[in-house]
Short mmCIF file of N, CA and C in Angstrom, two decimals:
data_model
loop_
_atom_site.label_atom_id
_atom_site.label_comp_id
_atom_site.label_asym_id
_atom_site.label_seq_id
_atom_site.Cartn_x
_atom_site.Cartn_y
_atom_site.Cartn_z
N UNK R 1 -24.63 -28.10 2.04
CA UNK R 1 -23.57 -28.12 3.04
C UNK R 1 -23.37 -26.71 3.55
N UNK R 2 -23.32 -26.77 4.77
CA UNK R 2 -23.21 -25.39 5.53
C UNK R 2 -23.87 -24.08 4.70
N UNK R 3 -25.23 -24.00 4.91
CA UNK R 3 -26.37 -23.16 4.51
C UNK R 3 -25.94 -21.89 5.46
N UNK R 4 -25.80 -20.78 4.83
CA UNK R 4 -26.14 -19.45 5.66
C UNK R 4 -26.23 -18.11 5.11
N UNK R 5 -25.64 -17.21 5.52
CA UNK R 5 -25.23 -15.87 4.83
C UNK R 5 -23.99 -15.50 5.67
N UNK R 6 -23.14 -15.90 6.41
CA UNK R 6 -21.53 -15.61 6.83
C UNK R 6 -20.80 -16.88 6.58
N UNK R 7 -19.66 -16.38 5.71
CA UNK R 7 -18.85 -17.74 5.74
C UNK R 7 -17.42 -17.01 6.19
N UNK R 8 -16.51 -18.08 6.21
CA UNK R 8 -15.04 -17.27 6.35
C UNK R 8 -14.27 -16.87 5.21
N UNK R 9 -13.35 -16.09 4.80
CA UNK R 9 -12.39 -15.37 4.27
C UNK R 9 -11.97 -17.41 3.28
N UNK R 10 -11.27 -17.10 2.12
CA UNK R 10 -11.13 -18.28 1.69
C UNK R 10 -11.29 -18.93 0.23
N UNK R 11 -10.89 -19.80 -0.33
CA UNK R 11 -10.72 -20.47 -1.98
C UNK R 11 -12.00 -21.35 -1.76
N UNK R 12 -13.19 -21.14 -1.56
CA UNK R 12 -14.02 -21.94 -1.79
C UNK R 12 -15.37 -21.49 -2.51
N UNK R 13 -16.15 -22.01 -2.65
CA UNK R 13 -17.64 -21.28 -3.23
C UNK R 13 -18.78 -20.98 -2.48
N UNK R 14 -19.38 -20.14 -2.92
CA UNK R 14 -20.54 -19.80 -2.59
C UNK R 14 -21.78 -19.64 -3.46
N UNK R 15 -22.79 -20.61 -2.99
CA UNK R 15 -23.70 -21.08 -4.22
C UNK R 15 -24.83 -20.62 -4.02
N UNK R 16 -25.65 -20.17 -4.70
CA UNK R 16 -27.13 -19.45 -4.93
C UNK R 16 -27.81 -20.68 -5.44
N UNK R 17 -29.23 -21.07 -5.08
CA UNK R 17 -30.17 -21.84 -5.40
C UNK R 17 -31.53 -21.00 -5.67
N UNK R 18 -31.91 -21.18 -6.98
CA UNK R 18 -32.82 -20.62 -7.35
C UNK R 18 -34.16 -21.32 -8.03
N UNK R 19 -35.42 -20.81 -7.79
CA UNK R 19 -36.31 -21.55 -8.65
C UNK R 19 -36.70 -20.96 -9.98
N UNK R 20 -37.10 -21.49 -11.00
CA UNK R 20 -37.94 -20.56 -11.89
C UNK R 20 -38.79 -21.27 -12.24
N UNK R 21 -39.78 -20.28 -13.34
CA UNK R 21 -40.71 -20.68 -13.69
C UNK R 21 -40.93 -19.69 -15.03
N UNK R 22 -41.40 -20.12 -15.83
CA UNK R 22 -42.03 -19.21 -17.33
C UNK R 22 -40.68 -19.20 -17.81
N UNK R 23 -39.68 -19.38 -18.22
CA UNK R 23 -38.66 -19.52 -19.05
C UNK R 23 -39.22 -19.81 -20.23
N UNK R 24 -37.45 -19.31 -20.76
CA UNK R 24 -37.69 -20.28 -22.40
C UNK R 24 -36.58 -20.21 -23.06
N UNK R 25 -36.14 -21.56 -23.14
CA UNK R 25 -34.57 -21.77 -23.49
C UNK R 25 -34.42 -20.37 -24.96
N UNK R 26 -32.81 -20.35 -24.61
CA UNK R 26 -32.35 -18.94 -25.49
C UNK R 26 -32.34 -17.52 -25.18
N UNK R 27 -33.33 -17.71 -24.03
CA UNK R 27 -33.27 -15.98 -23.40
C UNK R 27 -31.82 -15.39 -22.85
N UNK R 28 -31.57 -15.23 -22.91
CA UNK R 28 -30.19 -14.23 -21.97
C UNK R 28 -30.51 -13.71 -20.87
N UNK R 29 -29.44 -14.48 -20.17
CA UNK R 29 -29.36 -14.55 -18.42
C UNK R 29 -28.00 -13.73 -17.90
N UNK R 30 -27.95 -13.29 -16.97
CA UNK R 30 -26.70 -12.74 -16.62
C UNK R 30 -26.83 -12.94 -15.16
N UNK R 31 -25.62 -13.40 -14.58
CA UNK R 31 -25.05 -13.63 -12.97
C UNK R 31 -24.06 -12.53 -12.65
N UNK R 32 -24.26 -11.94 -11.95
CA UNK R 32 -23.18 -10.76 -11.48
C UNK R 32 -22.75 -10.79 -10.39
N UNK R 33 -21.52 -10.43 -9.72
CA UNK R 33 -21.13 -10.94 -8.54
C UNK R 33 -20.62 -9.12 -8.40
N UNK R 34 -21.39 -8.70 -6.71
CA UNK R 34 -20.45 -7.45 -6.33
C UNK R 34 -19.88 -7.53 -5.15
N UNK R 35 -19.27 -6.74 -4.55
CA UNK R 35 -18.26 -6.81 -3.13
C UNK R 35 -18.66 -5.08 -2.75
N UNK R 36 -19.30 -4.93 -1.78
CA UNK R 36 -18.98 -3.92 -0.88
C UNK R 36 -19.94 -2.86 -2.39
N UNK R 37 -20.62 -3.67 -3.12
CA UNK R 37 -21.27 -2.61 -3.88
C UNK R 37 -20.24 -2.16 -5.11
N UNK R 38 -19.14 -2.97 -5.30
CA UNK R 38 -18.46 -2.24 -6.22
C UNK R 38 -18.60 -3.70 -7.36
N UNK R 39 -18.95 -3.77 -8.32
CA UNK R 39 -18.57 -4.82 -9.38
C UNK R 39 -17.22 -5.74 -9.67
N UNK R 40 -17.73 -7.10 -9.41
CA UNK R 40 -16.53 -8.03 -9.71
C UNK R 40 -16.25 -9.08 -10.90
N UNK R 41 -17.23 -9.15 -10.75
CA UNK R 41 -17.47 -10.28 -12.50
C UNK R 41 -18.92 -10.75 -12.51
N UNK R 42 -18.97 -11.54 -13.68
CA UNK R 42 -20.79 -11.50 -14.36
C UNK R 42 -20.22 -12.49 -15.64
N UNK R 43 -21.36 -13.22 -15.67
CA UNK R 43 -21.32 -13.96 -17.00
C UNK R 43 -22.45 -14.23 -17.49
N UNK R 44 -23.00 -14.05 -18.92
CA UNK R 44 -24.07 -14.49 -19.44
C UNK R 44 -24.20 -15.22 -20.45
N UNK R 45 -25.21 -15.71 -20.35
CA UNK R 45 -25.29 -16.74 -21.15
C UNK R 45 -26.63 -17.04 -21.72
N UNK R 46 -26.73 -18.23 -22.59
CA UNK R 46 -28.07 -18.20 -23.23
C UNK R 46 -28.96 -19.39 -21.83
N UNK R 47 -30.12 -19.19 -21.87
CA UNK R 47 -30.72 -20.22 -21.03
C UNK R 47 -31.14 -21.20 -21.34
N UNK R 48 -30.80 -22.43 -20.90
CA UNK R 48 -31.03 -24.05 -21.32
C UNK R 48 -31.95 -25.01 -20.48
N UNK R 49 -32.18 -24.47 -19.76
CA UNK R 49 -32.65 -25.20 -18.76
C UNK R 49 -34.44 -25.69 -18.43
N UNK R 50 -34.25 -25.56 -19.75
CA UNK R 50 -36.21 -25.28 -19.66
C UNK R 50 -36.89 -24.44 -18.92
N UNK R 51 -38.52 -24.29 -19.11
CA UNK R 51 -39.27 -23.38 -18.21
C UNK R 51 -39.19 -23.14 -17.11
N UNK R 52 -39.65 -24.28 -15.99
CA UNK R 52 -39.70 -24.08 -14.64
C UNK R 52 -38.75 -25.51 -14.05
N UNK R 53 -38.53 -25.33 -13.19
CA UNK R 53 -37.67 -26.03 -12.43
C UNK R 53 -36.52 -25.34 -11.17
N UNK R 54 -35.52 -26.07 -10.81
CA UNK R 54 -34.81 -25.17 -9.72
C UNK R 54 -33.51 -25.39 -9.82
N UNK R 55 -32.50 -24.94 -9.97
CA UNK R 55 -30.98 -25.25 -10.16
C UNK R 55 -30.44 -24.11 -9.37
N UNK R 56 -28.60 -23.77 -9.37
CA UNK R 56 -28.05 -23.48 -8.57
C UNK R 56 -26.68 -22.71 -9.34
N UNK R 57 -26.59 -21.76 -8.79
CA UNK R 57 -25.42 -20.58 -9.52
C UNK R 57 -24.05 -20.65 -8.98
N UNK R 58 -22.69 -20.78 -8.74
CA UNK R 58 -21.60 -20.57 -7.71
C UNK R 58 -20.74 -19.67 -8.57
N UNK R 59 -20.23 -19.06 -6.87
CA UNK R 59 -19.09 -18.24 -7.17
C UNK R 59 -17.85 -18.05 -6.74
N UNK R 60 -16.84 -18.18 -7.37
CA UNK R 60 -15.68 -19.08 -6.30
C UNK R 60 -14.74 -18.06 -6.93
N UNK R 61 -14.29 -16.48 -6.17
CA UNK R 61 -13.04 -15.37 -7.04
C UNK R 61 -12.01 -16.12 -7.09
N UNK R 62 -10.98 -16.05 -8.35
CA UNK R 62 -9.78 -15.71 -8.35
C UNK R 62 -9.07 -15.72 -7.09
N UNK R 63 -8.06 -16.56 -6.42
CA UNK R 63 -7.70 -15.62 -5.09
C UNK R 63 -8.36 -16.04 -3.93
N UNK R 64 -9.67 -16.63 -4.11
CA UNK R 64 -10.69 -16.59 -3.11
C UNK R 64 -11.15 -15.27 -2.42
N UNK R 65 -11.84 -15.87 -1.29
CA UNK R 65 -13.34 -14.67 -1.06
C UNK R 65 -11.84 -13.67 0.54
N UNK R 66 -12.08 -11.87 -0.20
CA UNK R 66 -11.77 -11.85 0.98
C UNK R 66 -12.80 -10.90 1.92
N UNK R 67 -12.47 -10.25 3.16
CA UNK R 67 -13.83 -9.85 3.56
C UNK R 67 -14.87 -9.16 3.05
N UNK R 68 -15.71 -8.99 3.28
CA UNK R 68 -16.95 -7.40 3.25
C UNK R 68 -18.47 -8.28 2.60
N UNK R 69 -19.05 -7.45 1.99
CA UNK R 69 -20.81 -7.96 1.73
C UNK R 69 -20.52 -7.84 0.25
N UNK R 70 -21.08 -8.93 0.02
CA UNK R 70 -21.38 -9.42 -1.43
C UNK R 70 -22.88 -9.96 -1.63
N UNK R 71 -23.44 -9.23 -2.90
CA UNK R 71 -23.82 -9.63 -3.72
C UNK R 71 -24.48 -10.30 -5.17
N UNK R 72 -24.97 -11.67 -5.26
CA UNK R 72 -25.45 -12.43 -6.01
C UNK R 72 -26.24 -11.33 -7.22
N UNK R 73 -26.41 -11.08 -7.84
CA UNK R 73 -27.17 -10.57 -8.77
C UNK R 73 -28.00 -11.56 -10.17
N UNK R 74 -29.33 -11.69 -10.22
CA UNK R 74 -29.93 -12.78 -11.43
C UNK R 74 -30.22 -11.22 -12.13
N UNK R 75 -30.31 -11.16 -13.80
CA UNK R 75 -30.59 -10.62 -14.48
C UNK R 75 -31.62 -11.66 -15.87
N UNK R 76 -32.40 -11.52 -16.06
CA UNK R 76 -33.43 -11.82 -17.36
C UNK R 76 -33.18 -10.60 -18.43
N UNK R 77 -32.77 -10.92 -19.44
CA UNK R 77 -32.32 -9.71 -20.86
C UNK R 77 -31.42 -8.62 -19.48
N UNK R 78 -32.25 -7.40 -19.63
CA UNK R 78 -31.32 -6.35 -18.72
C UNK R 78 -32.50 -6.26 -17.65
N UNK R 79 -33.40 -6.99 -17.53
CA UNK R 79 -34.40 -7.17 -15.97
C UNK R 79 -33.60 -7.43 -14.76
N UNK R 80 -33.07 -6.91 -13.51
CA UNK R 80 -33.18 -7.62 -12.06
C UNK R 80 -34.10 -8.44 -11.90
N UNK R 81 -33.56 -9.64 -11.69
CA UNK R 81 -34.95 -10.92 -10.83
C UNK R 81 -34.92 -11.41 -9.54
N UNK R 82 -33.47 -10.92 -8.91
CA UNK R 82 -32.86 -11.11 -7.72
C UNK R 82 -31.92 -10.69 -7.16
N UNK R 83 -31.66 -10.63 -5.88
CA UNK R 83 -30.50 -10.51 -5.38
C UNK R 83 -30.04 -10.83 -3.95
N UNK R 84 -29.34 -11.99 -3.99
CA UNK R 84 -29.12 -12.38 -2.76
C UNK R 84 -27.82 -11.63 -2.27
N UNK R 85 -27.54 -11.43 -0.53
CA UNK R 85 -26.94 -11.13 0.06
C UNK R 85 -25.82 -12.17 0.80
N UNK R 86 -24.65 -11.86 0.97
CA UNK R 86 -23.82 -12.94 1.89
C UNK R 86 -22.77 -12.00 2.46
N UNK R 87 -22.31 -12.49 3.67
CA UNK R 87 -21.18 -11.71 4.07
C UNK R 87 -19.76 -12.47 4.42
N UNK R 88 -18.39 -12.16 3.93
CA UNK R 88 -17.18 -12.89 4.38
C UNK R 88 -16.69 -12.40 5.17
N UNK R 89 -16.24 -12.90 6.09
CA UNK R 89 -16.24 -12.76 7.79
C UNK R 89 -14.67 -12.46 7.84
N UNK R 90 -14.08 -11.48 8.61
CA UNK R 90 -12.65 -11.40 8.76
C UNK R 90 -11.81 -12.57 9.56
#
């Protein structure tokens, strides 16, 4: 539902879809969420999801989203594997 990289100001989510491949349940994953480059929250966890396949991350602040550039951050142990971009629109 409504695919892009600008959404509006707002209490709703914003979801990352990702593929993988070579996993292996138990590794430690971390999701990090930044704003304008400054750090907002992150959670990690162990990975369950088997090797390869494709699932989907969301991030919905406290408060909801207010403007500037955010982003998505995937971490493997302390590896970067990604990072998507989005922007909340004034």
């Amino acid at each position: 539902v409504d695919p892009g990289e600008e959404f509006p100001p707002g209490d709703h989510r914003v979801y990352l879809f990702i593929t993988y491949e070579g996993m292996a349940n138990g590794v430690t994953w971390t999701f990090a969420i930044y704003r304008d480059g400054e750090y907002l929250d992150s959670t990690t966890q162990l990975w369950e999801w088997g090797a390869d396949g494709r699932t989907y991350l969301y991030y919905k602040p406290p408060g909801g989203y207010e403007a500037g550039r955010y982003e998505m951050r995937v971490f493997i142990q302390d590896r970067l594997q990604g990072v998507a971009q989005f922007v909340i629109t004034e």
